[in-house]
GROMACS .gro file of C-alpha atoms in nm:
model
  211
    1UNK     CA    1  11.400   5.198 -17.983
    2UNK     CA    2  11.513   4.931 -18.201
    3UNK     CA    3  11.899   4.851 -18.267
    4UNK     CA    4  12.030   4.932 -18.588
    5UNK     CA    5  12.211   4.717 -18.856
    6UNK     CA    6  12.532   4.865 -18.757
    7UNK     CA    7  12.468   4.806 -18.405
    8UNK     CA    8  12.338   4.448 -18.434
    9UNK     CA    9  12.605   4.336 -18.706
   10UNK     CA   10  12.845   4.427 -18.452
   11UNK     CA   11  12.718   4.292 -18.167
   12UNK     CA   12  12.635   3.937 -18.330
   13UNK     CA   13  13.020   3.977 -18.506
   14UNK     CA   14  13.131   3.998 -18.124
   15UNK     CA   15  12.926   3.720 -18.018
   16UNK     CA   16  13.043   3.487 -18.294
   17UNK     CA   17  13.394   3.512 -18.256
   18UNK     CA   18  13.362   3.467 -17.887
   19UNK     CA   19  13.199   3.146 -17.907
   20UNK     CA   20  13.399   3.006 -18.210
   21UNK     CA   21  13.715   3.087 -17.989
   22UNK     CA   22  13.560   2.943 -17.664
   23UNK     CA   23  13.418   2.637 -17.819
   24UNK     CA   24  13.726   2.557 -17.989
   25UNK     CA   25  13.944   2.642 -17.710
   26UNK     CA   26  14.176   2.919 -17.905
   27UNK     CA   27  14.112   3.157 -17.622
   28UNK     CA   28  14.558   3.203 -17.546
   29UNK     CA   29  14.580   3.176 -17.930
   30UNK     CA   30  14.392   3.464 -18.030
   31UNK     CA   31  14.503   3.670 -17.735
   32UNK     CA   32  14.857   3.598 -17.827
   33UNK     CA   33  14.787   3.669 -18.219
   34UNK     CA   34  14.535   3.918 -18.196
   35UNK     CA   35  14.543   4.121 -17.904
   36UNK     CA   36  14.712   4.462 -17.897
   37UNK     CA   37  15.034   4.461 -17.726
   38UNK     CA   38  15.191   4.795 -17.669
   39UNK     CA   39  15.547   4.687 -17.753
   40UNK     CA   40  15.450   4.595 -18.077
   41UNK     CA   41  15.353   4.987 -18.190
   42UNK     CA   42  15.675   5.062 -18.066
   43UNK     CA   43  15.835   4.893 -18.323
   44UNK     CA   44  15.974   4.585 -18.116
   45UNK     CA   45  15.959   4.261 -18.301
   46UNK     CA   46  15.840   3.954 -18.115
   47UNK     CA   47  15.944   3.626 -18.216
   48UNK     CA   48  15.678   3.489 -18.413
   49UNK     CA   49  15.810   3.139 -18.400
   50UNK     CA   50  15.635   3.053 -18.079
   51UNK     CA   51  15.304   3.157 -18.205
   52UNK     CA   52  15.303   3.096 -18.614
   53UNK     CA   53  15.140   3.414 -18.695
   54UNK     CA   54  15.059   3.712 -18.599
   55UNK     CA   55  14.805   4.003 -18.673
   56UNK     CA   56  15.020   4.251 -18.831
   57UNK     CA   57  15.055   4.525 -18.557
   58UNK     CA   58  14.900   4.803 -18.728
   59UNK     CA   59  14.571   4.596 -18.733
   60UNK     CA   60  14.584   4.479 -18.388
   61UNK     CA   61  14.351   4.838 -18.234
   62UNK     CA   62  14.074   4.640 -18.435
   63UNK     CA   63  14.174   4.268 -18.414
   64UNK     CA   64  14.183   4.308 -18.047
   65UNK     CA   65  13.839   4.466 -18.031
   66UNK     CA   66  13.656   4.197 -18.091
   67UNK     CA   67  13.847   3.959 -17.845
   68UNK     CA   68  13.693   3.916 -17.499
   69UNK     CA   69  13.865   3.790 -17.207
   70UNK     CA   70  13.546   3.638 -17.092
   71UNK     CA   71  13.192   3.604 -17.078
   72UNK     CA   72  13.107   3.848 -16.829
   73UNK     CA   73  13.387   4.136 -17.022
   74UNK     CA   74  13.178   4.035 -17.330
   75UNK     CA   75  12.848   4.036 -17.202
   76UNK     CA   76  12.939   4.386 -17.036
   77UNK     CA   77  13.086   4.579 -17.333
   78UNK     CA   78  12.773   4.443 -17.526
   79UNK     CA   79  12.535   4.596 -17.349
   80UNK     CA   80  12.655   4.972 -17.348
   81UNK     CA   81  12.701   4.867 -17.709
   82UNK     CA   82  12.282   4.787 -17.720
   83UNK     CA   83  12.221   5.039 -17.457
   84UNK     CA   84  12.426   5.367 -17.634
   85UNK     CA   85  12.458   5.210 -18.014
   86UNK     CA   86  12.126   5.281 -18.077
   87UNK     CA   87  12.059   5.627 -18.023
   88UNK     CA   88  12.420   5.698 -18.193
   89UNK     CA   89  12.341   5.480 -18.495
   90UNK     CA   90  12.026   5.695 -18.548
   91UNK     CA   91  12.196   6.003 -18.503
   92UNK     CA   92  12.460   5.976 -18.739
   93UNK     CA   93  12.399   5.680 -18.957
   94UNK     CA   94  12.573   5.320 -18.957
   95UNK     CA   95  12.814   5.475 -19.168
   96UNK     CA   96  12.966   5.732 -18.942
   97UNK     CA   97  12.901   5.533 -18.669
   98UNK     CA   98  13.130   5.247 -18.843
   99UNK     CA   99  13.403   5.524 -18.865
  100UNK     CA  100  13.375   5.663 -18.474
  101UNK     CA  101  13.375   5.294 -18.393
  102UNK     CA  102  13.705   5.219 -18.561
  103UNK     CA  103  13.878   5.536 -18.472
  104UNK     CA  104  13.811   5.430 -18.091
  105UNK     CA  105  13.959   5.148 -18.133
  106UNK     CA  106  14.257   5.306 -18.264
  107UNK     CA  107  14.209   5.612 -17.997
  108UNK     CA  108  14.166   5.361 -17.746
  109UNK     CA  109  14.509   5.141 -17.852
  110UNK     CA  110  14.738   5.501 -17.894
  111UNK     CA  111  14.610   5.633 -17.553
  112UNK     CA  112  14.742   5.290 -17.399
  113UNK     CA  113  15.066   5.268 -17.552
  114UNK     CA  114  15.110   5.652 -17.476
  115UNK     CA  115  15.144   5.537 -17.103
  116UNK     CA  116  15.257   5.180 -17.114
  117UNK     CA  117  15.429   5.168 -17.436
  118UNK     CA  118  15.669   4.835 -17.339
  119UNK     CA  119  15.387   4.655 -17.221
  120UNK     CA  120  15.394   4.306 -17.315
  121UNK     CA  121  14.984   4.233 -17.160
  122UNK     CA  122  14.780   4.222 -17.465
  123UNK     CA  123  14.468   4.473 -17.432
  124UNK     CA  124  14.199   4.290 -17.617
  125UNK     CA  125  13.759   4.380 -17.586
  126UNK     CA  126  13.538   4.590 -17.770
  127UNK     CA  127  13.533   4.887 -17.474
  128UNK     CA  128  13.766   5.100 -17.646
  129UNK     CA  129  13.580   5.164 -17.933
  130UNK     CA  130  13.257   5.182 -17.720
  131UNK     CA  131  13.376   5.418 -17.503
  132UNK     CA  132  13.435   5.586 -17.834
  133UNK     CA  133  13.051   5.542 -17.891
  134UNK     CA  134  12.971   5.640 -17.520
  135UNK     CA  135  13.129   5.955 -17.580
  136UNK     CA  136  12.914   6.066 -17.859
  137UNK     CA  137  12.586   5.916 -17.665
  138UNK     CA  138  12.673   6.159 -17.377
  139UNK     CA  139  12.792   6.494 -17.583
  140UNK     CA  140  12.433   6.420 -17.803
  141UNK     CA  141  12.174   6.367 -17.510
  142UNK     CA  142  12.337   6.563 -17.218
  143UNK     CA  143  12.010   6.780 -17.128
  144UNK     CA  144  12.183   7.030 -16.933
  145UNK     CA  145  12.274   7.391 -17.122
  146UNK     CA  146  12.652   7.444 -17.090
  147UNK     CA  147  12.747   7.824 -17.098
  148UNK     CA  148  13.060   7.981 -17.250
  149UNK     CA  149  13.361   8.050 -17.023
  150UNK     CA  150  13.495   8.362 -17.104
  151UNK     CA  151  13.630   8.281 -17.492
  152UNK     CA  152  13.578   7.871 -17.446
  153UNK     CA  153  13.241   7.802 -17.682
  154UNK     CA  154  12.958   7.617 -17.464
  155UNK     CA  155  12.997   7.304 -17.674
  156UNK     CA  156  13.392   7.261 -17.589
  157UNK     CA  157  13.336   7.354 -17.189
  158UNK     CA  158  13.092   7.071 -17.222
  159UNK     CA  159  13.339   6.786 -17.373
  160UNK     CA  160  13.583   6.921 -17.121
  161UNK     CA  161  13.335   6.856 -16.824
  162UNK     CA  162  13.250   6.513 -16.969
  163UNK     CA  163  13.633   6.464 -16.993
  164UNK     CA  164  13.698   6.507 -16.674
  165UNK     CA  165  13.407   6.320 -16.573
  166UNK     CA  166  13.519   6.006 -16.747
  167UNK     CA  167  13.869   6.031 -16.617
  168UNK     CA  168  13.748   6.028 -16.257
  169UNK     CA  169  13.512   5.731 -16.347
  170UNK     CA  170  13.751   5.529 -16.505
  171UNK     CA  171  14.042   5.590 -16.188
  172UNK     CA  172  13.786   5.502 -15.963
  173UNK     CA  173  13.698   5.184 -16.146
  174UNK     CA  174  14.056   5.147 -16.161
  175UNK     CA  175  14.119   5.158 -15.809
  176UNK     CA  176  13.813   4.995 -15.685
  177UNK     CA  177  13.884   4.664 -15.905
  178UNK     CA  178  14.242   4.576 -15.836
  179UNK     CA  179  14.343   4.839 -15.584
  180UNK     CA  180  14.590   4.971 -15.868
  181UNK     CA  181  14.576   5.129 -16.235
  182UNK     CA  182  14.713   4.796 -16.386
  183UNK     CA  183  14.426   4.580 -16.372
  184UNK     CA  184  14.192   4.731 -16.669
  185UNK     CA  185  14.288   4.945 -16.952
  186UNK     CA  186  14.164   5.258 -16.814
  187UNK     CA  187  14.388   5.455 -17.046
  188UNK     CA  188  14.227   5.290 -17.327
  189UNK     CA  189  13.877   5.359 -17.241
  190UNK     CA  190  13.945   5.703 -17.212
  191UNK     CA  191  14.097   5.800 -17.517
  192UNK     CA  192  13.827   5.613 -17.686
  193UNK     CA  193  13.592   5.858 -17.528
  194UNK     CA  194  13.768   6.106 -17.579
  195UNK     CA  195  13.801   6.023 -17.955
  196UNK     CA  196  13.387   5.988 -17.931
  197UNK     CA  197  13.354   6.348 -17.808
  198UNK     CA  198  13.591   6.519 -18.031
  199UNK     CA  199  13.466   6.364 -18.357
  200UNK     CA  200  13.118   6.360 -18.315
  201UNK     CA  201  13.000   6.732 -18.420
  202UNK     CA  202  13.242   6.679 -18.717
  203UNK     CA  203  13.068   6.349 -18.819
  204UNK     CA  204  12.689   6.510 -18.783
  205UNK     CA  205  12.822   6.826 -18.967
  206UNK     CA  206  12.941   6.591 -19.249
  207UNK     CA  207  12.626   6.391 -19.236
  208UNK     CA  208  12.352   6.692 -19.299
  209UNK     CA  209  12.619   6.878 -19.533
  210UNK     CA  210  12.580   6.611 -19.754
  211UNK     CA  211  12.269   6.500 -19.721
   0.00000   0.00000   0.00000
């Protein structure tokens, strides 16, 4: 299946401001104005002085997600973005697709700072808002039938499962890359799924009710 606009506009908008960043060499620069840095939500003021200007911090969940630390982050995040984008994009339409992205990003960025909120590391790539878009891939073509338990619908034991599936994924990524939690925003890429799951029988209601 063919990528939709949505999809492929954000993939090439990812692309672009990678290389214009790496082939100018702005790589600190946009990290340091860009990237999401807990401390900021919190209300702490940095001095701007030794960086000229910043992205106001209310803006940073979706400054920061399209910042890459690196080839290989960027080439990574891109394709689950191809891979899951796709069959979400069709589902829902690049519309609603445009608004799950961007409330991953901001799911992603208040799951972080939840746990880490005086963090000065700046969390920067696109995987918060796709884990947003994982999320609805998984709740949308999960084959398996889910039944009730007791008074818990089918359809909420089901985002639970996948939940709790994600967690352990992500802690065992966690561990397994640095041998601690620090090393990749684990936090991040599990409220953005978490966002994905929760929002996405909302967004297809919306869709067909007003179609």
């Amino acid at each position: 299946m063919p990528a939709g606009k949505l999809t492929n506009g954000l993939i090439i908008a990812n692309v672009v401001i990678f290389l214009v960043i790496w082939f100018f060499g702005w790589e600190q620069d946009a990290m340091l104005r860009g990237g999401m840095f807990p401390i900021r939500l919190s209300g702490e003021i940095i001095d701007v002085s030794a960086y000229g200007w910043l992205v106001p911090a209310w803006l940073t969940p979706l400054s920061s997600a399209f910042l890459h630390s690196g080839l290989l982050h960027l080439s990574f995040n891109m394709l689950m973005l191809l891979f899951c984008g796709r069959f979400v994009e069709q589902a829902m339409g690049p519309q609603l697709m445009a608004v799950l992205y961007v409330v991953g990003a901001y799911a992603a960025a208040i799951a972080q700072f939840a746990v880490d909120s005086e963090s000065l590391i700046p969390m920067v790539g696109a995987s918060g808002a796709i884990s947003a878009i994982l999320g609805a891939y998984a709740l949308l073509y999960a084959r398996n039938k889910v039944d009730p338990v007791g008074p818990i619908p089918g359809h909420v034991v089901r985002i639970i499962w996948l939940t709790l599936a994600w967690i352990g994924i992500q802690l065992m990524v966690g561990l397994a890359t640095r041998g601690d939690l620090q090393g990749i925003a684990i936090f991040a890429h599990i409220g953005g799924f978490v966002a994905g799951l929760v929002l996405t029988r909302p967004l297809l209601e919306w869709r067909f009710r007003s179609a």
